[in-house]
């Protein structure tokens, strides 16, 4: 009967340790992922030479097209 208790405690300890490692690992991965994304965004610079005029008053900013928006009130 004592062996069963010892075995249960050992298995329970391993399961608890694995769960804690998983929780801490996922937390660290999330934090490091956010930091890496923030660094990538911070490294991007706006280059005015990348602005190319397109037809109809549109401009392309590094591959993205932006149009002039005008609003009218009625």
PDB file of C-alpha atoms in Angstrom:
ATOM      1  CA  UNK A   1       0.000   0.000   0.000  1.00  0.00           C
ATOM      2  CA  UNK A   2       2.907   2.355   0.723  1.00  0.00           C
ATOM      3  CA  UNK A   3       4.316   1.776  -2.758  1.00  0.00           C
ATOM      4  CA  UNK A   4       1.018   2.897  -4.272  1.00  0.00           C
ATOM      5  CA  UNK A   5       1.132   6.158  -2.345  1.00  0.00           C
ATOM      6  CA  UNK A   6       4.749   6.802  -3.306  1.00  0.00           C
ATOM      7  CA  UNK A   7       4.003   6.017  -6.949  1.00  0.00           C
ATOM      8  CA  UNK A   8       0.974   8.314  -6.903  1.00  0.00           C
ATOM      9  CA  UNK A   9       2.955  11.160  -5.351  1.00  0.00           C
ATOM     10  CA  UNK A  10       5.807  10.736  -7.859  1.00  0.00           C
ATOM     11  CA  UNK A  11       3.447  10.645 -10.852  1.00  0.00           C
ATOM     12  CA  UNK A  12       1.461  13.601  -9.485  1.00  0.00           C
ATOM     13  CA  UNK A  13       4.672  15.578  -8.994  1.00  0.00           C
ATOM     14  CA  UNK A  14       5.750  14.909 -12.585  1.00  0.00           C
ATOM     15  CA  UNK A  15       2.337  15.961 -13.927  1.00  0.00           C
ATOM     16  CA  UNK A  16       2.396  19.130 -11.817  1.00  0.00           C
ATOM     17  CA  UNK A  17       5.946  19.953 -12.939  1.00  0.00           C
ATOM     18  CA  UNK A  18       5.064  19.380 -16.597  1.00  0.00           C
ATOM     19  CA  UNK A  19       2.023  21.621 -16.251  1.00  0.00           C
ATOM     20  CA  UNK A  20       4.052  24.401 -14.650  1.00  0.00           C
ATOM     21  CA  UNK A  21       6.726  24.137 -17.341  1.00  0.00           C
ATOM     22  CA  UNK A  22       4.010  24.385 -20.010  1.00  0.00           C
ATOM     23  CA  UNK A  23       2.413  27.438 -18.405  1.00  0.00           C
ATOM     24  CA  UNK A  24       5.712  29.247 -17.883  1.00  0.00           C
ATOM     25  CA  UNK A  25       6.897  28.303 -21.377  1.00  0.00           C
ATOM     26  CA  UNK A  26       3.759  29.597 -23.052  1.00  0.00           C
ATOM     27  CA  UNK A  27       3.948  32.823 -21.037  1.00  0.00           C
ATOM     28  CA  UNK A  28       7.584  33.381 -22.011  1.00  0.00           C
ATOM     29  CA  UNK A  29       6.911  32.551 -25.651  1.00  0.00           C
ATOM     30  CA  UNK A  30       4.070  35.064 -25.726  1.00  0.00           C
ATOM     31  CA  UNK A  31       6.145  37.800 -24.096  1.00  0.00           C
ATOM     32  CA  UNK A  32       9.177  37.168 -26.303  1.00  0.00           C
ATOM     33  CA  UNK A  33       6.964  37.036 -29.390  1.00  0.00           C
ATOM     34  CA  UNK A  34       5.438  40.425 -28.531  1.00  0.00           C
ATOM     35  CA  UNK A  35       8.866  41.913 -27.903  1.00  0.00           C
ATOM     36  CA  UNK A  36      10.181  40.576 -31.198  1.00  0.00           C
ATOM     37  CA  UNK A  37       7.175  41.984 -33.064  1.00  0.00           C
ATOM     38  CA  UNK A  38       7.613  45.357 -31.368  1.00  0.00           C
ATOM     39  CA  UNK A  39      11.276  45.410 -32.356  1.00  0.00           C
ATOM     40  CA  UNK A  40      10.403  44.575 -35.968  1.00  0.00           C
ATOM     41  CA  UNK A  41       7.876  47.410 -36.088  1.00  0.00           C
ATOM     42  CA  UNK A  42      10.335  49.821 -34.492  1.00  0.00           C
ATOM     43  CA  UNK A  43      13.008  48.915 -37.051  1.00  0.00           C
ATOM     44  CA  UNK A  44      10.796  49.817 -40.002  1.00  0.00           C
ATOM     45  CA  UNK A  45      11.465  53.316 -41.242  1.00  0.00           C
ATOM     46  CA  UNK A  46       9.343  55.448 -43.528  1.00  0.00           C
ATOM     47  CA  UNK A  47      11.331  56.236 -46.627  1.00  0.00           C
ATOM     48  CA  UNK A  48       9.991  59.221 -48.581  1.00  0.00           C
ATOM     49  CA  UNK A  49      11.728  57.970 -51.714  1.00  0.00           C
ATOM     50  CA  UNK A  50       9.428  54.930 -51.683  1.00  0.00           C
ATOM     51  CA  UNK A  51       6.373  57.121 -52.354  1.00  0.00           C
ATOM     52  CA  UNK A  52       5.441  56.830 -55.987  1.00  0.00           C
ATOM     53  CA  UNK A  53       2.543  58.783 -57.503  1.00  0.00           C
ATOM     54  CA  UNK A  54      -0.075  56.636 -59.212  1.00  0.00           C
ATOM     55  CA  UNK A  55      -2.936  57.525 -61.506  1.00  0.00           C
ATOM     56  CA  UNK A  56      -5.795  59.639 -60.158  1.00  0.00           C
ATOM     57  CA  UNK A  57      -4.050  61.204 -57.167  1.00  0.00           C
ATOM     58  CA  UNK A  58      -3.252  57.907 -55.460  1.00  0.00           C
ATOM     59  CA  UNK A  59       0.071  57.175 -53.839  1.00  0.00           C
ATOM     60  CA  UNK A  60       1.864  53.929 -53.137  1.00  0.00           C
ATOM     61  CA  UNK A  61       3.721  53.643 -49.823  1.00  0.00           C
ATOM     62  CA  UNK A  62       6.101  50.686 -49.998  1.00  0.00           C
ATOM     63  CA  UNK A  63       3.613  48.500 -51.789  1.00  0.00           C
ATOM     64  CA  UNK A  64       0.464  49.766 -50.075  1.00  0.00           C
ATOM     65  CA  UNK A  65      -1.998  51.870 -51.999  1.00  0.00           C
ATOM     66  CA  UNK A  66      -3.664  54.782 -50.247  1.00  0.00           C
ATOM     67  CA  UNK A  67      -6.333  56.937 -51.842  1.00  0.00           C
ATOM     68  CA  UNK A  68      -7.351  60.439 -50.957  1.00  0.00           C
ATOM     69  CA  UNK A  69     -10.657  60.375 -49.134  1.00  0.00           C
ATOM     70  CA  UNK A  70     -12.992  63.328 -49.330  1.00  0.00           C
ATOM     71  CA  UNK A  71     -16.140  63.556 -47.274  1.00  0.00           C
ATOM     72  CA  UNK A  72     -19.204  65.596 -48.035  1.00  0.00           C
ATOM     73  CA  UNK A  73     -21.947  66.577 -45.643  1.00  0.00           C
ATOM     74  CA  UNK A  74     -25.534  66.762 -46.787  1.00  0.00           C
TER      75      UNK A  74
END
